[in-house]
GROMACS .gro file of C-alpha atoms in nm:
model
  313
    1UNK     CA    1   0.000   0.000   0.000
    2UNK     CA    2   0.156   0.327  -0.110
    3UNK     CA    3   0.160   0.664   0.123
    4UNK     CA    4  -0.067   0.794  -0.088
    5UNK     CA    5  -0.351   0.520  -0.012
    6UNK     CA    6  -0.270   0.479   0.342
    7UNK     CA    7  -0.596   0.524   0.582
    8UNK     CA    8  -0.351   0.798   0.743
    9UNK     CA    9  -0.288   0.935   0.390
   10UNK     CA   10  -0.648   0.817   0.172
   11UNK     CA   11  -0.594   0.937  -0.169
   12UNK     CA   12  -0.819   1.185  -0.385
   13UNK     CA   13  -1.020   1.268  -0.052
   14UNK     CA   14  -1.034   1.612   0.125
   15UNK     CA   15  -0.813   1.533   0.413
   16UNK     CA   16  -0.785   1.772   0.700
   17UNK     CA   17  -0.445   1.904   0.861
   18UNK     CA   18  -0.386   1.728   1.149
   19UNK     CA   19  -0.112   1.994   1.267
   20UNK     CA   20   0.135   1.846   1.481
   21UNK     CA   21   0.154   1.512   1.572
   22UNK     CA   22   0.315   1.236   1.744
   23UNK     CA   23   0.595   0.996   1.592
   24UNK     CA   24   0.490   0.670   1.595
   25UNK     CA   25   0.738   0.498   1.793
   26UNK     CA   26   0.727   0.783   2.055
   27UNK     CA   27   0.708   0.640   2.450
   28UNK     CA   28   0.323   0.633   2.545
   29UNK     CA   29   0.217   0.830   2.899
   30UNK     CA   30   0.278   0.579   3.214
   31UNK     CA   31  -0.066   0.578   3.274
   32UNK     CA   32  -0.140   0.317   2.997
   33UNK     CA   33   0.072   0.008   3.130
   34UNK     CA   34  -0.146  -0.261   3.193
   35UNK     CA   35  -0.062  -0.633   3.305
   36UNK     CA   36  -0.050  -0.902   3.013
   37UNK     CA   37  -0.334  -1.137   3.018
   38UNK     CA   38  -0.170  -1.488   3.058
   39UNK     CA   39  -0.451  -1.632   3.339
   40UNK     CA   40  -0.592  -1.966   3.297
   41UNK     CA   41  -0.910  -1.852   3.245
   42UNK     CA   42  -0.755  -1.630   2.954
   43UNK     CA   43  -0.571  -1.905   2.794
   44UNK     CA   44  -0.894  -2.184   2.806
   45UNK     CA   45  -1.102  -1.879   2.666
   46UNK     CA   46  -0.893  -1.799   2.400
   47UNK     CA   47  -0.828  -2.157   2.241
   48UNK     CA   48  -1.231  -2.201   2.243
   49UNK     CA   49  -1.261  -1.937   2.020
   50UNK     CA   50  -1.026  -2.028   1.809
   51UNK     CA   51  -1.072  -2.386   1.763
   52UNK     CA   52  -1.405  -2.254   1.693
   53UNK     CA   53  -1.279  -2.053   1.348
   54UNK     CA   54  -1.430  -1.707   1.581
   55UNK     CA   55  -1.297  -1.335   1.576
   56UNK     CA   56  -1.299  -1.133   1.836
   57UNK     CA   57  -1.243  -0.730   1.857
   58UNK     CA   58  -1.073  -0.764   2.183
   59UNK     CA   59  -0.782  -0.959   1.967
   60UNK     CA   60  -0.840  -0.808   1.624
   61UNK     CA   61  -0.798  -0.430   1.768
   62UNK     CA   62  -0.574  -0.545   2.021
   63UNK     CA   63  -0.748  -0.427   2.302
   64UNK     CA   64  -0.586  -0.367   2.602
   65UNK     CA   65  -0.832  -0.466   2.868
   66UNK     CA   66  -0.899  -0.851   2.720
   67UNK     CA   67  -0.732  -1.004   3.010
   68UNK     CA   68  -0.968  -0.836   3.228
   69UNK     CA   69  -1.274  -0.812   3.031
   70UNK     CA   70  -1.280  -1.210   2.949
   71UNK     CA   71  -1.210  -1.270   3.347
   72UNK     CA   72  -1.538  -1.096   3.386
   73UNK     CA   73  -1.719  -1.306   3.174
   74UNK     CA   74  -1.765  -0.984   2.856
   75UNK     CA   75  -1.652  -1.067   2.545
   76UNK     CA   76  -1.716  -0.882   2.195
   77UNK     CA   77  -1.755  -1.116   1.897
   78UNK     CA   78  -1.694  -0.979   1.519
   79UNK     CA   79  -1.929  -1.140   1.273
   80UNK     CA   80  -1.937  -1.124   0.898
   81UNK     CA   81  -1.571  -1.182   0.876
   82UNK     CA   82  -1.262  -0.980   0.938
   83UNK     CA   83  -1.287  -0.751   0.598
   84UNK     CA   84  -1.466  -0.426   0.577
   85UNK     CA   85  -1.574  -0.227   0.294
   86UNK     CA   86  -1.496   0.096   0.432
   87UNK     CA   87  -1.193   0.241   0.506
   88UNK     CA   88  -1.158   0.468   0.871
   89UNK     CA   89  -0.851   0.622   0.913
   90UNK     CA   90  -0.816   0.433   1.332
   91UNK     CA   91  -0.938   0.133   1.240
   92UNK     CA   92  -0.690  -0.190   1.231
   93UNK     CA   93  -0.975  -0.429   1.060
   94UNK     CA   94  -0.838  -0.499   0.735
   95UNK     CA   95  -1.034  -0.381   0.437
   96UNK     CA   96  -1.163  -0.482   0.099
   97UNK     CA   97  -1.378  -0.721  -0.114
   98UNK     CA   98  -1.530  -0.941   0.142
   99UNK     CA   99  -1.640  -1.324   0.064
  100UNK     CA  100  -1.711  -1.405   0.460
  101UNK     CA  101  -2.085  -1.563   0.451
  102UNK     CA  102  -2.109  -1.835   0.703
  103UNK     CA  103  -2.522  -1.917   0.770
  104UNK     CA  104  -2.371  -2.180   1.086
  105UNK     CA  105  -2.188  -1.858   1.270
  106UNK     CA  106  -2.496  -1.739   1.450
  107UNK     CA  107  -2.505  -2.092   1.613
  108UNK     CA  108  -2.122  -2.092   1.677
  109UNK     CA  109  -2.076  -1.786   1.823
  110UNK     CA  110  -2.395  -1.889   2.084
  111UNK     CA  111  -2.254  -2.183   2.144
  112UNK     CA  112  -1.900  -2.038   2.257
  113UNK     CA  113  -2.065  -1.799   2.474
  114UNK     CA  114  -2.235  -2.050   2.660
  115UNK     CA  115  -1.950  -2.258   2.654
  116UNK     CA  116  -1.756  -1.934   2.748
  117UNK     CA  117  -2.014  -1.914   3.040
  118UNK     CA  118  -2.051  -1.550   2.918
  119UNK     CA  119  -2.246  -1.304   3.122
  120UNK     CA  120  -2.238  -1.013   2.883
  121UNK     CA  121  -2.209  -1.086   2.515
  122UNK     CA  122  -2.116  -0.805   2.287
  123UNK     CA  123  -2.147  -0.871   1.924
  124UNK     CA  124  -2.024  -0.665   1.639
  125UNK     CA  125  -1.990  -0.622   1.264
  126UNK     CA  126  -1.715  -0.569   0.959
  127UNK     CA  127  -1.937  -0.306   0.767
  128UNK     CA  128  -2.077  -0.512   0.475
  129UNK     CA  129  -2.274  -0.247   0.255
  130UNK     CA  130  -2.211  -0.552  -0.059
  131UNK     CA  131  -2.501  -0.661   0.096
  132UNK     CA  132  -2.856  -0.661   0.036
  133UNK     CA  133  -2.953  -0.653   0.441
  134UNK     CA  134  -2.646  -0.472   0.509
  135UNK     CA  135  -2.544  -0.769   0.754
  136UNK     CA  136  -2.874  -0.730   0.959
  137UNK     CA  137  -3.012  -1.087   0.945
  138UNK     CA  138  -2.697  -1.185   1.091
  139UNK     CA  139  -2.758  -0.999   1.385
  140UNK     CA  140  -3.105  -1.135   1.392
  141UNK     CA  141  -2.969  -1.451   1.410
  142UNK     CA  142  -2.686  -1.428   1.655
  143UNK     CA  143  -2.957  -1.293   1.905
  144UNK     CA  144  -3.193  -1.533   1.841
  145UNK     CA  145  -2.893  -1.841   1.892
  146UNK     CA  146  -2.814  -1.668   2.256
  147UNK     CA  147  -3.134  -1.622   2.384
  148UNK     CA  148  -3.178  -1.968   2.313
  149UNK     CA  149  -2.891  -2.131   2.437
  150UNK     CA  150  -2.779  -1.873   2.689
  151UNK     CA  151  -3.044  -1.735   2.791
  152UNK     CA  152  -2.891  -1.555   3.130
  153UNK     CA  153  -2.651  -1.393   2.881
  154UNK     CA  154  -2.730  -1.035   2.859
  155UNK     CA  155  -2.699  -0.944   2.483
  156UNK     CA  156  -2.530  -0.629   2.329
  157UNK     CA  157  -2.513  -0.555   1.978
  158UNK     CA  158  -2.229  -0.276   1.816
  159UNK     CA  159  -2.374  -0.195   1.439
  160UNK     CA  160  -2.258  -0.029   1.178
  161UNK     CA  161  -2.438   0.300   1.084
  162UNK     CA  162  -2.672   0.033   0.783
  163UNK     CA  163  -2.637   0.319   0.571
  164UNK     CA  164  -2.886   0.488   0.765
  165UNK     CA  165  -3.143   0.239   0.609
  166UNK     CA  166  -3.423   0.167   0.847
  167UNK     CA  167  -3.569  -0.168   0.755
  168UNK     CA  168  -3.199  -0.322   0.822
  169UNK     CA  169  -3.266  -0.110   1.198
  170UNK     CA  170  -3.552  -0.229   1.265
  171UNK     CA  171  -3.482  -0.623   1.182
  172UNK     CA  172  -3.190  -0.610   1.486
  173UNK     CA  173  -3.392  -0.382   1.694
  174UNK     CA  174  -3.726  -0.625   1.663
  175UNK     CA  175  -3.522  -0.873   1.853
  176UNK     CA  176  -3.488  -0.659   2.150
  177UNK     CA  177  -3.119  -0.675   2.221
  178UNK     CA  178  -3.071  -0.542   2.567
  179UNK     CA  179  -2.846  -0.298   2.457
  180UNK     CA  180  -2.827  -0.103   2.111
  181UNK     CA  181  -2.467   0.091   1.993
  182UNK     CA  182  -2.348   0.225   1.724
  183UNK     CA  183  -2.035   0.446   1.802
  184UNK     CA  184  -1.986   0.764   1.633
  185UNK     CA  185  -1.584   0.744   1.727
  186UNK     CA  186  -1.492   1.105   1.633
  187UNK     CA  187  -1.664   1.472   1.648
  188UNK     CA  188  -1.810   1.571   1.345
  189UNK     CA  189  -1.580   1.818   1.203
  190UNK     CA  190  -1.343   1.505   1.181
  191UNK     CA  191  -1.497   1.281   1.006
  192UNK     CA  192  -1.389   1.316   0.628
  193UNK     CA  193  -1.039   1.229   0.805
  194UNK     CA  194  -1.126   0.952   1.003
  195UNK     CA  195  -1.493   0.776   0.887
  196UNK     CA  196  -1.491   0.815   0.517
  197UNK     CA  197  -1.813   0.702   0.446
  198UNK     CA  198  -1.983   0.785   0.758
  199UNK     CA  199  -2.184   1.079   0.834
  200UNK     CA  200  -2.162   1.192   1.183
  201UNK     CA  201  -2.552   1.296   1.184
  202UNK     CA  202  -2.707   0.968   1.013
  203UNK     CA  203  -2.482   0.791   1.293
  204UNK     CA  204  -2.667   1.026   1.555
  205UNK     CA  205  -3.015   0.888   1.336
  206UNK     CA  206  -2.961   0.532   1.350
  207UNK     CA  207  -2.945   0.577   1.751
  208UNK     CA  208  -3.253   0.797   1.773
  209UNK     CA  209  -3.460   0.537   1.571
  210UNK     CA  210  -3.321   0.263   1.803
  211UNK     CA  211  -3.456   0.418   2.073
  212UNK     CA  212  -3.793   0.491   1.940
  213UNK     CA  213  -3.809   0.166   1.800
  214UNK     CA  214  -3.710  -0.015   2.057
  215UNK     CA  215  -3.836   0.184   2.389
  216UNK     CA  216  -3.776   0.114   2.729
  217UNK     CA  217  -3.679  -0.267   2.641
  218UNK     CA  218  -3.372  -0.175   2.463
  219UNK     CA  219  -3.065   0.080   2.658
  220UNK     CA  220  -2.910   0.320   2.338
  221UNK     CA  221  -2.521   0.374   2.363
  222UNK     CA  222  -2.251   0.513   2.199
  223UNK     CA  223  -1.884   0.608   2.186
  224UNK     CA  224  -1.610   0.817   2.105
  225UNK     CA  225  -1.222   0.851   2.067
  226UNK     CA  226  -0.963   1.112   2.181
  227UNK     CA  227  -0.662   1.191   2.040
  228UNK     CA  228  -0.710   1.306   1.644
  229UNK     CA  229  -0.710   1.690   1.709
  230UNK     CA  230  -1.031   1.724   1.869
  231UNK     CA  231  -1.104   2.005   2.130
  232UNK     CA  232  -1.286   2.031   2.459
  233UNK     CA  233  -1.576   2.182   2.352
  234UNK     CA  234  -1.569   1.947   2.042
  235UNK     CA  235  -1.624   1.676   2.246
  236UNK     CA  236  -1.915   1.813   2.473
  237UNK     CA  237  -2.097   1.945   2.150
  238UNK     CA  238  -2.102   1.586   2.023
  239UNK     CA  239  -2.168   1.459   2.359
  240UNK     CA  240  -2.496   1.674   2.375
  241UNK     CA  241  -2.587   1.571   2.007
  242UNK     CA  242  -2.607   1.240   2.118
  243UNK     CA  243  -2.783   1.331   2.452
  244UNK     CA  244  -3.045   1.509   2.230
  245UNK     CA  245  -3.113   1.152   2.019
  246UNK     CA  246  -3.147   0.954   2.304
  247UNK     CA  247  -2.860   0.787   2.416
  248UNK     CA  248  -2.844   0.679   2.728
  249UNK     CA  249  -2.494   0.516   2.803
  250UNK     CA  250  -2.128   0.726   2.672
  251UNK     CA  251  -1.782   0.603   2.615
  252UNK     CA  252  -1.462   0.790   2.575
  253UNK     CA  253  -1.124   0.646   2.531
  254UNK     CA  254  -0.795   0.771   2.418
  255UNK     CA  255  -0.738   0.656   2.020
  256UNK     CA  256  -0.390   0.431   2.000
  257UNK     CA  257  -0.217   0.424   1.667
  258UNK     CA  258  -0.239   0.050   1.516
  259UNK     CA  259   0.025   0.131   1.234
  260UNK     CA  260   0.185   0.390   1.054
  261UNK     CA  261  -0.037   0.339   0.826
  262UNK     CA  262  -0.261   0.466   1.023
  263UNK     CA  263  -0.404   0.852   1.152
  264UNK     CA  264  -0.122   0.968   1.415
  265UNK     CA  265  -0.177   1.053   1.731
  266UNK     CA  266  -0.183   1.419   1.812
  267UNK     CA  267  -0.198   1.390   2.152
  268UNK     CA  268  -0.250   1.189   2.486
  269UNK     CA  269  -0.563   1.335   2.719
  270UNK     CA  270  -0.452   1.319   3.050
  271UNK     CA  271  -0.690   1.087   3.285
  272UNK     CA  272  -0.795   1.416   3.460
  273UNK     CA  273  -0.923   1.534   3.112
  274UNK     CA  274  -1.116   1.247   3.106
  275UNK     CA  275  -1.278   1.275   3.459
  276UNK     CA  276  -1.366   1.613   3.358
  277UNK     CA  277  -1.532   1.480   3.051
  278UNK     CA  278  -1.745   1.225   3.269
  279UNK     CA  279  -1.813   1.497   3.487
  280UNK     CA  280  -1.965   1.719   3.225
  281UNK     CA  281  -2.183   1.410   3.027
  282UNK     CA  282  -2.309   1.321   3.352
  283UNK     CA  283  -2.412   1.704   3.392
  284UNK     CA  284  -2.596   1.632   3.067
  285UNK     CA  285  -2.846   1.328   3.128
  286UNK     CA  286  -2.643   1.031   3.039
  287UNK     CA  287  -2.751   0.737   3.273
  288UNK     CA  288  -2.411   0.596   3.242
  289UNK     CA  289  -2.065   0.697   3.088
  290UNK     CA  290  -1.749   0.556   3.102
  291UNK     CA  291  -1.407   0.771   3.013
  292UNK     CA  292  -1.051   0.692   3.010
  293UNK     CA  293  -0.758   0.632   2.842
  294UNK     CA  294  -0.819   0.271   2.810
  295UNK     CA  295  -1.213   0.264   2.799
  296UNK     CA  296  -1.281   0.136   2.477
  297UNK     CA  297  -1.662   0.048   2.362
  298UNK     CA  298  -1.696  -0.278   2.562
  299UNK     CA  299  -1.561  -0.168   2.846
  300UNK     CA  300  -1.724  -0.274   3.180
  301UNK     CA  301  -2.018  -0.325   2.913
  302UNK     CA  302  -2.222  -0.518   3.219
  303UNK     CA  303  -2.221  -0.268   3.470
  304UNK     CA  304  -2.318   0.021   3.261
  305UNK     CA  305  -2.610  -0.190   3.167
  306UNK     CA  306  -2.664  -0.222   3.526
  307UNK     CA  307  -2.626   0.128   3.635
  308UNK     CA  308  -2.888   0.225   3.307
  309UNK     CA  309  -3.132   0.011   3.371
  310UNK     CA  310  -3.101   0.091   3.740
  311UNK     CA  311  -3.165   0.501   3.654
  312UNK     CA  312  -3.455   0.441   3.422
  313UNK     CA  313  -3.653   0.204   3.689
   0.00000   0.00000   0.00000
């Protein structure tokens, strides 16, 4: 892949100036060292999945809190493959043309959760707009294969934006996952540098309908990144989009650099920054928000269920 069509560098698009930025290989703040899973539970948990032919985001995006997040009994499960048809600038999915189309996976991935003896399930998506349901039925099904063979397992579902097509919407939403999110990663001035593709509003749409749709059965959430340029007040004018559409549960985490093929980092928020931006979504309605350097989307997924469903009552 040439410079030129890098997701840092996509060519023949208006890219933004990023200013100053971080080198790659530059020391990260203290405040991100974490212990390396390794824990028995960790080990037997990850050779299920794969002698199951699974992917996970906590491995794929190399998250940082697996070790901790599997010990808890969450785990995020990417269906539809590991290939994307779009291209965001953060993102360390591969993309392209994909061929993924497995009608058994729904049943797989229930059966390693309760194998897994999973109490939180998250389950995500590869964008797949070469599709005629935009990769909705698989959703459907994956719900369906839980609730019956899991059916303690509190079910989350992380979509892709469906083109801001409602029939695809309401399909996953009839199933009454107990949470609906769709993150909308970046603040809107932003996005034709990182979510090519995407359009920060429709994103805020597709959350809005959820929550009509869907009602007091199904908890809305969303998330976004710092670290791409974004300012303050950036951040709390998205925040208060999204409070305006209905969501009900916020994350915030700091954006780390998968390659240099990827958008640099222009800075590190400090974890004060981020207790300030808790602070201030709290101040705004949101039953539940989690920020931090490390909080990624899934991120003590189970208790910020709890704590929404605990504010609503």
């Amino acid at each position: 892949m040439s410079a030129t069509r890098s997701r840092a560098n996509p060519g023949g698009a208006r890219v933004l100036d990023m200013g100053e930025v971080l080198p790659f290989r530059q020391r990260k703040p203290e405040w991100f060292k974490v212990p390396a899973p390794g824990s028995a539970r960790f080990r037997e948990l990850n050779n299920l999945i794969e002698d199951q032919g699974l992917h996970t985001v906590c491995k794929e995006a190399a998250c940082p809190n697996i070790g901790e997040c599997w010990q808890r009994g969450t785990a995020t499960f990417m269906i539809l493959g590991d290939t994307c048809t779009r291209r965001c600038g953060f993102c360390n999915v591969k993309t392209g043309k994909p061929t993924f189309n497995d009608p058994l996976e729904p049943l797989r991935v229930a059966q390693s959760v309760k194998k897994m003896g999973l109490r939180h399930a998250v389950i995500t998506s590869v964008d797949r707009d070469d599709l005629p349901d935009l990769g909705s039925t698989a959703f459907v099904g994956v719900i369906r294969s839980i609730r019956r063979m899991a059916p303690d397992c509190k079910v989350e579902v992380l979509t892709p934006d469906f083109r801001g097509e409602e029939m695809p919407l309401a399909r996953v939403i009839a199933e009454r996952p107990d949470v609906f999110n769709h993150n909308v990663e970046t603040v809107p001035r932003l996005y034709p540098l990182a979510r090519r593709g995407s359009k920060f509003l429709r994103s805020c749409r597709v959350l809005r309908n959820a929550k009509e749709m869907g009602g007091d059965e199904v908890v809305t959430k969303s998330g976004l990144m710092t670290g791409l340029g974004e300012s303050k007040d950036e951040l709390l004018e998205a925040f208060q989009i999204l409070r305006d559409h209905g969501v009900q549960v916020l994350t915030v985490g700091q954006y780390l650099r998968p390659t240099r093929d990827h958008l640099p980092v222009v800075r590190y928020w400090h974890p004060d920054e981020f207790a300030e931006l808790e602070h201030e979504a709290y101040a705004m309605g949101f039953d539940s928000v989690a920020a931090g350097p490390l909080v990624r989307s899934s991120y003590h997924a189970e208790q910020t269920l709890e704590q929404a469903v605990s504010s609503t009552q």
